[in-house]
CSV table of C-alpha atoms in Angstrom, one decimal:
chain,number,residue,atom,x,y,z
K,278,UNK,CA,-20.5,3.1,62.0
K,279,UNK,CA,-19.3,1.4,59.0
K,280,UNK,CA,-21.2,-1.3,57.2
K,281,UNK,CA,-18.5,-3.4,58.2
K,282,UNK,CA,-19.5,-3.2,61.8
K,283,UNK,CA,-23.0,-2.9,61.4
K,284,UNK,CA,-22.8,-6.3,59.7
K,285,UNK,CA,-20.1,-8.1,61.8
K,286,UNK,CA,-22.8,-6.9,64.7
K,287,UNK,CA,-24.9,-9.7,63.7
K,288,UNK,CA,-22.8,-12.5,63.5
K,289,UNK,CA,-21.0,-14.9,66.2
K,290,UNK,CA,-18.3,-14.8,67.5
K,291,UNK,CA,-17.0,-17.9,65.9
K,292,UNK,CA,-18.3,-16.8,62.8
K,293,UNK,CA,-17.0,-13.6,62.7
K,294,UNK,CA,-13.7,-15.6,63.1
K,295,UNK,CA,-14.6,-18.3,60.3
K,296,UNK,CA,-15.2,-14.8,58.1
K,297,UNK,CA,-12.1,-13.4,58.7
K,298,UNK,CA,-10.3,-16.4,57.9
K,299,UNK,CA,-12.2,-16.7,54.6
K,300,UNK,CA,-11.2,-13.0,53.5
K,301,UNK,CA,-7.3,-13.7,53.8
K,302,UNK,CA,-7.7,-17.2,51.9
K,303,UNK,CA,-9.5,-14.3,49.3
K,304,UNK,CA,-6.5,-11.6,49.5
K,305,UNK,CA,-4.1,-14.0,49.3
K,306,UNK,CA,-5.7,-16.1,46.5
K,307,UNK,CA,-6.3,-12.1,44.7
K,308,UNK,CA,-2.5,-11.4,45.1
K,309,UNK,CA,-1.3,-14.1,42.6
K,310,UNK,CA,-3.5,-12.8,40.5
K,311,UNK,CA,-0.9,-10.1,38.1
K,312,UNK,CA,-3.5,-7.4,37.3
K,313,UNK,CA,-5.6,-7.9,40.1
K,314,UNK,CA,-2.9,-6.7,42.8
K,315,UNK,CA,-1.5,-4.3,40.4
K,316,UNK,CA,-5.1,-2.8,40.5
K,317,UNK,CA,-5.3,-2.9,44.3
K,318,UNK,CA,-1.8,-1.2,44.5
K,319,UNK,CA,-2.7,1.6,42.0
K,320,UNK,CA,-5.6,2.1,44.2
K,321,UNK,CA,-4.7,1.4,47.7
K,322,UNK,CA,-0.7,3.0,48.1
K,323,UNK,CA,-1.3,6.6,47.1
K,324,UNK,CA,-3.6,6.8,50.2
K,325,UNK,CA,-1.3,5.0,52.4
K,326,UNK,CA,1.1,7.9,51.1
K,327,UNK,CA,-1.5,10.5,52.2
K,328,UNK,CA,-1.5,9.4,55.9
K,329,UNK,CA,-1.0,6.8,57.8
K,330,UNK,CA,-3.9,4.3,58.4
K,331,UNK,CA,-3.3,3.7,61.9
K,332,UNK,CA,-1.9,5.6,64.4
K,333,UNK,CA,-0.4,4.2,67.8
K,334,UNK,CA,-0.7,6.7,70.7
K,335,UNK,CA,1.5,5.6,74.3
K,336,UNK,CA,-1.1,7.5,76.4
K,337,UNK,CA,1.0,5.9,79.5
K,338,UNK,CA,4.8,4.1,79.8
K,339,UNK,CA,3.9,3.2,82.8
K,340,UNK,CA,2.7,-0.7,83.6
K,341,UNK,CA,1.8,-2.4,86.1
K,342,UNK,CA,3.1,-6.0,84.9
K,343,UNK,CA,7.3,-7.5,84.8
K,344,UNK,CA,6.4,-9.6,81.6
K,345,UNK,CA,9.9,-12.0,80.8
K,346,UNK,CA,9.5,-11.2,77.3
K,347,UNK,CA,9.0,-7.2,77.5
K,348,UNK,CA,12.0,-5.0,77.7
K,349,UNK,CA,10.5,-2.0,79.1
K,350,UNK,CA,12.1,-2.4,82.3
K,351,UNK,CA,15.4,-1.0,80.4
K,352,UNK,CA,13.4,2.1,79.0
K,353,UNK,CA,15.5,5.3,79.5
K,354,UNK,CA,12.5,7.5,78.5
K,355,UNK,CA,10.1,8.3,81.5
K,356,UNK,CA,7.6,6.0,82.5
K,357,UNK,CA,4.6,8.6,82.8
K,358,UNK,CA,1.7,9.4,81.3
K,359,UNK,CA,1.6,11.3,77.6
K,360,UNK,CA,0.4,15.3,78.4
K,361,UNK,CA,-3.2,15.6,77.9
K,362,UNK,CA,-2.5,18.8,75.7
K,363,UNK,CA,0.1,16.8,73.3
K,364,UNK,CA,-2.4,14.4,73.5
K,365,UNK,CA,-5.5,16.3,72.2
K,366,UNK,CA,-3.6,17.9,69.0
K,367,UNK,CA,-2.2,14.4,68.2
K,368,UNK,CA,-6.2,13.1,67.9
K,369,UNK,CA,-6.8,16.6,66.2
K,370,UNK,CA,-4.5,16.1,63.5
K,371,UNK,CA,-5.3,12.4,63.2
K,372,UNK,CA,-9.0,13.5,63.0
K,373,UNK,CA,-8.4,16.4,59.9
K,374,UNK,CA,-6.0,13.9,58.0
K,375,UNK,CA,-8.8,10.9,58.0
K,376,UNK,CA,-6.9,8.5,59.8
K,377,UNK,CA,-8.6,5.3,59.9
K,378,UNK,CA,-7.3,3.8,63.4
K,379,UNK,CA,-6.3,5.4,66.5
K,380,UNK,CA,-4.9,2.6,69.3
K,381,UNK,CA,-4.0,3.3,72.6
K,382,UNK,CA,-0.8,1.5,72.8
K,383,UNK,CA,3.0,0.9,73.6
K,384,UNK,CA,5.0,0.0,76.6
K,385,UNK,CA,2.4,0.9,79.7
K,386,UNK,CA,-1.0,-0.1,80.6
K,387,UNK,CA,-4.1,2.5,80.0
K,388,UNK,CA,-5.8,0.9,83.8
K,389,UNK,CA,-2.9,2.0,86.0
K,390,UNK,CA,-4.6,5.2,85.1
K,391,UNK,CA,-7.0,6.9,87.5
K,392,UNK,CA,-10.2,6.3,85.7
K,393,UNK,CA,-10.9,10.1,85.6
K,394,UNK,CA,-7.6,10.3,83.5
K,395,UNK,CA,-8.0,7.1,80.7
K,396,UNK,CA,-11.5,8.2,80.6
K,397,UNK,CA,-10.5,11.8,79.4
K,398,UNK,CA,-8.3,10.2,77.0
K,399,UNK,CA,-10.6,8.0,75.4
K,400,UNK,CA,-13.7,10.1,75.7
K,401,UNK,CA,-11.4,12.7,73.7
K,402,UNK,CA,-10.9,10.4,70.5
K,403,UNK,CA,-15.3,9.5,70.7
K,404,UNK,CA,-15.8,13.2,70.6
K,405,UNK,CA,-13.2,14.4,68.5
K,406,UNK,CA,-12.8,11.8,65.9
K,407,UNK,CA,-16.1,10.3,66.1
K,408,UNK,CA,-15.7,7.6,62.9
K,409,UNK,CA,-12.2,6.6,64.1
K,410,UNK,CA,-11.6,3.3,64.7
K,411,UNK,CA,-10.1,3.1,68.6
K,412,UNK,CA,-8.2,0.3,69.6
K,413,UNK,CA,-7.5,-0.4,73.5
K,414,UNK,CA,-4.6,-2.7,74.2
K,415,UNK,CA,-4.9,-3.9,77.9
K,416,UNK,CA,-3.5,-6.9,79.9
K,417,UNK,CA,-7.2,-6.6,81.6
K,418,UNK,CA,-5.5,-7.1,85.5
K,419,UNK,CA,-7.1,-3.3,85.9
K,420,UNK,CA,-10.1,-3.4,83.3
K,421,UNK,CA,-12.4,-3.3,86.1
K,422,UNK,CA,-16.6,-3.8,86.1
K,423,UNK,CA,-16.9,0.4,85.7
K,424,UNK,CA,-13.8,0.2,83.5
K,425,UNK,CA,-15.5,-2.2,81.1
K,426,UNK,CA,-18.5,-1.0,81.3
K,427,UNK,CA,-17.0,2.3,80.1
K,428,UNK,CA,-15.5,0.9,77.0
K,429,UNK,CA,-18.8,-0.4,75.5
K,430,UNK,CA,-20.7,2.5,76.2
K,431,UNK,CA,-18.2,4.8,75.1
K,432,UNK,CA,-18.0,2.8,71.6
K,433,UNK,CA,-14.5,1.7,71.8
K,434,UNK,CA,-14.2,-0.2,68.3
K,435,UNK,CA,-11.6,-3.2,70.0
K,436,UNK,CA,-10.0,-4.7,73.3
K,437,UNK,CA,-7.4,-6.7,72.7
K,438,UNK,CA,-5.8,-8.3,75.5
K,439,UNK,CA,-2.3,-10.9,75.5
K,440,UNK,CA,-3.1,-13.8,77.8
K,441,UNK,CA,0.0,-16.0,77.5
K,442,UNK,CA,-1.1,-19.1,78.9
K,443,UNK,CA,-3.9,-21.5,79.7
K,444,UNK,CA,-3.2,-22.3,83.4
K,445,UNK,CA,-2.2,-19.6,86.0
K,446,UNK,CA,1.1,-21.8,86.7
K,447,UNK,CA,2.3,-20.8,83.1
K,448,UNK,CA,0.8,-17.5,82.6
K,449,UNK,CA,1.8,-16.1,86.0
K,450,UNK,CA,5.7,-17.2,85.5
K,451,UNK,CA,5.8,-14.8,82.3
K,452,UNK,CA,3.5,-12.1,82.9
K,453,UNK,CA,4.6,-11.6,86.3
K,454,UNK,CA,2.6,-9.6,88.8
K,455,UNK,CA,-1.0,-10.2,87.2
K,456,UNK,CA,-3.5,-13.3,87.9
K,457,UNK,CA,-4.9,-15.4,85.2
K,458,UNK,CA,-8.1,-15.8,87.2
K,459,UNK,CA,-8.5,-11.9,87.5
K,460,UNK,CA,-7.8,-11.2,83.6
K,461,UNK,CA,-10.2,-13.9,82.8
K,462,UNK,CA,-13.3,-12.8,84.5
K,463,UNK,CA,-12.5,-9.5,83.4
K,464,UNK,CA,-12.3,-10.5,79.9
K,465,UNK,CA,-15.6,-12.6,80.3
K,466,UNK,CA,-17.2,-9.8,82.0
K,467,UNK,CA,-16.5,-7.0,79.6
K,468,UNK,CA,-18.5,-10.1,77.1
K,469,UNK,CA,-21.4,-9.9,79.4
K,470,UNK,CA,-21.3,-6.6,79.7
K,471,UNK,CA,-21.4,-6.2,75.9
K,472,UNK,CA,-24.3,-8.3,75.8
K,473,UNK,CA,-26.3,-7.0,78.2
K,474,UNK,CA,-26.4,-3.8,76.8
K,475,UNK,CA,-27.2,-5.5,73.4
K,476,UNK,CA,-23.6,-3.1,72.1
K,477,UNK,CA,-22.3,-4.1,69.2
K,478,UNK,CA,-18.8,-3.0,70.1
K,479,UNK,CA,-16.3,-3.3,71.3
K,480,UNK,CA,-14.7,-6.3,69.4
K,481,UNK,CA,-13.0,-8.7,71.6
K,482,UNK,CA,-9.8,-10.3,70.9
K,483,UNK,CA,-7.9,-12.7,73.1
K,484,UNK,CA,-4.1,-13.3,71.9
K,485,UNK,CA,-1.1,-15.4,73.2
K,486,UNK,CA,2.1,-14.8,72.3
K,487,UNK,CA,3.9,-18.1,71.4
K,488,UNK,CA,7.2,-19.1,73.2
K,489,UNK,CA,9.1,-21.7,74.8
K,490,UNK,CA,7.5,-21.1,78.3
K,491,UNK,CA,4.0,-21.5,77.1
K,492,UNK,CA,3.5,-23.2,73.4
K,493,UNK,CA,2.4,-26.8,75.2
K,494,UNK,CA,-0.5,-24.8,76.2
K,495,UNK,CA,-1.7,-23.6,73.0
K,496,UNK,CA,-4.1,-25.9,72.2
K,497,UNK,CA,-5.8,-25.6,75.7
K,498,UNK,CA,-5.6,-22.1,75.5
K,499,UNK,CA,-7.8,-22.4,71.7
K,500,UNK,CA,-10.0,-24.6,73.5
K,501,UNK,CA,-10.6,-22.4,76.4
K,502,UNK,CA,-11.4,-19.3,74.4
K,503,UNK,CA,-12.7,-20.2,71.1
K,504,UNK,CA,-16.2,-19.1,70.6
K,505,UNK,CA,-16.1,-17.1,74.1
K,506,UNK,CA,-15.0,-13.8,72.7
K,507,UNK,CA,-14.7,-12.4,68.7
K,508,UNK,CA,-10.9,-13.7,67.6
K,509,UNK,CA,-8.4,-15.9,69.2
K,510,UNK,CA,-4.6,-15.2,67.7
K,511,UNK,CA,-1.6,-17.1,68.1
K,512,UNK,CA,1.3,-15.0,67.5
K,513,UNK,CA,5.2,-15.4,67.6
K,514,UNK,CA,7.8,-14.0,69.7
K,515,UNK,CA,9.7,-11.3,68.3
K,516,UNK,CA,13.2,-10.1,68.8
K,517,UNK,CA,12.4,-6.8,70.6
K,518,UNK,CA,15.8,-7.3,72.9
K,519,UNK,CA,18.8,-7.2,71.3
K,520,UNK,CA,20.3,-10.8,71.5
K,521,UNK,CA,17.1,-12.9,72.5
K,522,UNK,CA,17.1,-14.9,70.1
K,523,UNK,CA,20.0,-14.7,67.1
K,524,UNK,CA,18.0,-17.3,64.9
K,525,UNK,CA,15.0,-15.4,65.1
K,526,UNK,CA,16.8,-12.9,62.8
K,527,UNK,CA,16.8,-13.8,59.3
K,528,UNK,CA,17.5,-12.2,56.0
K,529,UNK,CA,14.1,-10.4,54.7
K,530,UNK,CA,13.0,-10.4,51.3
K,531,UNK,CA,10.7,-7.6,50.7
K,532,UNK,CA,10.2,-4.1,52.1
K,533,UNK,CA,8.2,-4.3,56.0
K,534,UNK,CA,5.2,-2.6,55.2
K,535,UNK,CA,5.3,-0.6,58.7
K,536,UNK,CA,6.5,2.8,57.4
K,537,UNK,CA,3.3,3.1,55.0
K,538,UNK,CA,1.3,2.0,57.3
K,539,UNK,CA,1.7,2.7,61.1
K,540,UNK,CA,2.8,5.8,63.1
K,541,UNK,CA,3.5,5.2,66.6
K,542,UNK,CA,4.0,7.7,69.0
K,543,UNK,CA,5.5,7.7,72.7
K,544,UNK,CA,4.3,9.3,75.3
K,545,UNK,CA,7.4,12.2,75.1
K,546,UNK,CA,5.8,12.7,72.0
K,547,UNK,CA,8.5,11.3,69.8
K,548,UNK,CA,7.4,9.4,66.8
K,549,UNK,CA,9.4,6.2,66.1
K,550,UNK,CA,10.1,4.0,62.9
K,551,UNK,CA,8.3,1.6,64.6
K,552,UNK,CA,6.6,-0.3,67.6
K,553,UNK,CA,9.2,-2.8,67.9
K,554,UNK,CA,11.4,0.4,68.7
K,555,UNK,CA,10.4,0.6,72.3
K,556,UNK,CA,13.5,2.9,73.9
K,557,UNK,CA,12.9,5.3,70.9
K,558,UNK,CA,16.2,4.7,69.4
K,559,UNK,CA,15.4,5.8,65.7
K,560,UNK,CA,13.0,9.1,66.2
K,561,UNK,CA,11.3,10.5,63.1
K,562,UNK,CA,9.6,13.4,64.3
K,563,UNK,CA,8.3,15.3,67.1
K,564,UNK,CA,4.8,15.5,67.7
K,565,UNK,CA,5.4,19.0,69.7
K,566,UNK,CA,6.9,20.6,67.0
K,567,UNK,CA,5.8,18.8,64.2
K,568,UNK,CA,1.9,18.1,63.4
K,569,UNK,CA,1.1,14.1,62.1
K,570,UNK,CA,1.2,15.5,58.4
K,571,UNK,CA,4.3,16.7,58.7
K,572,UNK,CA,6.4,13.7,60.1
K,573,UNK,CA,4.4,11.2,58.0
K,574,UNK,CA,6.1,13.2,55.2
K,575,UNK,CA,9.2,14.3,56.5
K,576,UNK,CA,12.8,13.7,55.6
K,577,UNK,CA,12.9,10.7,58.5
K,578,UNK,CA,10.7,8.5,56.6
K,579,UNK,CA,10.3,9.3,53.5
K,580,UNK,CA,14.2,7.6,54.1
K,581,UNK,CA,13.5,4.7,55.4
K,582,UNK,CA,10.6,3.9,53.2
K,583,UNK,CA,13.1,4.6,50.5
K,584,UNK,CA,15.8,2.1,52.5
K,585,UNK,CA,13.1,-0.4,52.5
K,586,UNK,CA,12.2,0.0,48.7
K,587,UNK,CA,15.2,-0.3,47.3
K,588,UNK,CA,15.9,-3.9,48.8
K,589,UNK,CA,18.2,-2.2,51.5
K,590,UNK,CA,15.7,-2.5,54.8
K,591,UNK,CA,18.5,-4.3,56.6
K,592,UNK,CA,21.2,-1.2,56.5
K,593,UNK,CA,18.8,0.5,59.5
K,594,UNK,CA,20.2,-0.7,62.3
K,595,UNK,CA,16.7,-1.2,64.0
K,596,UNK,CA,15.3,-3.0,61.4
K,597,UNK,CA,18.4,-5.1,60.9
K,598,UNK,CA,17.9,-7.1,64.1
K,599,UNK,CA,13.7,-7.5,63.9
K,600,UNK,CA,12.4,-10.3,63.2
K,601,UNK,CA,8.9,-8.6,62.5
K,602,UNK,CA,9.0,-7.3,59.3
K,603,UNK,CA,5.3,-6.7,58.3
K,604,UNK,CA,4.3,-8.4,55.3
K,605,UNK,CA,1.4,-6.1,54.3
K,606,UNK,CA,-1.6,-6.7,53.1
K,607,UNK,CA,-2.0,-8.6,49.5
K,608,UNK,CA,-2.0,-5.7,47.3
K,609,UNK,CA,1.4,-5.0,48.7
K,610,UNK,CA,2.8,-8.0,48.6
């Protein structure tokens, strides 16, 4: 464990949140300063050039939630679970190349899983890759008592978990299938859980993603969950469906900082530009034929960083319609 966590252990929820706020006030107060971020880029890009930092695995394209603003009922790749071989030399590669993050996400849900099956999974990446940081993204309907219980004893690092509203009227009308009263006592007992075996992980993070349906509830949904797990995000709606929204596309200024950062794989074990990409339109490698290493330095996107460094980002035709280009940390802004 990192001192990171061993500290962060120790503190509140609330002020883990105040501390986290405090840091990017720090980065972004650093990045103005000339030397200082030409420092922290000296430093910081050669590594993100090694590997990537984080690694996104799709264990499962399945899900068991319609949500308005998720495509994934248009997929044309197969809704199914990733092959627990693939599976097992993707963490092996992650594990010999230092990657810092391995999450288990994309377009399904890990609890439509037997719990013999996403226990495998997980319990792979504890063993294997033991000072990884794993990320679970769940919309909690499935995250049941044994499942949470698993997730803290197992030392899952974070559980991060979309709840897009603050009364079941609005919530149920976008994420359709799933009950706001379920998700929330599942979310509150994984807490209790956590505390009763005096765990320091996992980290807890409850999220809403801001739209037109549901934005008159943000400040009730703040109230509700502030203080009761470790961070509370607002984020915006993105443009993953072609046509959503035109305004929401607008002319970017600097390289996204995606393809040094992130590698996301699907569970047919094609590696995509991106996570936004969720029908795998713009593949940069195959994970059966191909080890991590060798896409994260292959012809694919070594071009696209290129694209994206040389002012021309927009000339990709997936990148030309997001309206998520990652800004990067302060050092690469």
């Amino acid at each position: 464990m990192g001192l990171r966590d061993r500290v962060s252990a120790f503190i509140s929820p609330a002020w883990r949140a105040r501390a986290a706020r405090v840091e990017r006030r720090v980065q972004g107060w650093l990045s103005r300063i000339g030397p200082a971020r030409a420092l922290a880029r000296r430093v910081n890009l050669p590594e993100a050039l090694r590997r990537p930092h984080h690694v996104a695995i799709e264990v499962t394209a399945a899900c068991n939630a319609r949500c308005i603003m998720c495509p994934r009922h248009e997929m044309d790749r197969p809704m199914r679970p990733m092959d627990l071989t693939l599976f097992r030399k993707i963490v092996d590669e992650c594990a010999a190349l230092g990657v810092r993050e391995i999450a288990l996400n994309g377009y399904g849900e890990i609890f439509t899983m037997r719990p013999e099956r996403y226990r495998e999974y997980i319990g792979y990446v504890r063993t294997r890759a033991p000072r990884v940081r794993v990320i679970v993204n769940t919309n909690a309907h499935g995250m049941d008592e044994a499942a949470a219980r698993f997730l803290v004893e197992s030392g899952v690092h974070t559980v991060h978990t979309d709840v897009d509203g603050a009364t079941a009227g609005t919530f149920e009308r976008i994420r359709k299938h799933l009950s706001l009263a379920r998700v929330e006592a599942n979310i509150q007992r994984l807490v209790a859980i956590r505390q009763d075996l005096r765990a320091r992980r996992p980290t807890v993070r409850v999220g809403m993603i801001a739209m037109p349906e549901n934005r008159h509830e943000i400040p009730a949904f703040l109230e509700k969950w502030q203080g009761k797990v470790d961070f509370v995000e607002i984020d915006g709606l993105h443009n993953r469906v072609a046509g959503i929204d035109p305004e929401l596309v607008f002319n970017q200024r600097s390289a996204c900082f995606e393809p040094w950062h992130r590698l996301n794989i699907w569970t047919d074990g094609h590696a995509v530009l991106c996570c936004e990409d969720w029908n795998g339109t713009h593949v940069v490698g195959d994970a059966h034929a191909q080890t991590v290493r060798e896409i994260w330095h292959g012809v694919p996107l070594q071009a696209a960083r290129r694209t994206h460094r040389t002012g021309q980002g927009e000339s990709i035709a997936l990148c030309a319609t997001c309206s998520a280009w990652r800004a990067g940390p302060a050092w690469w802004r």
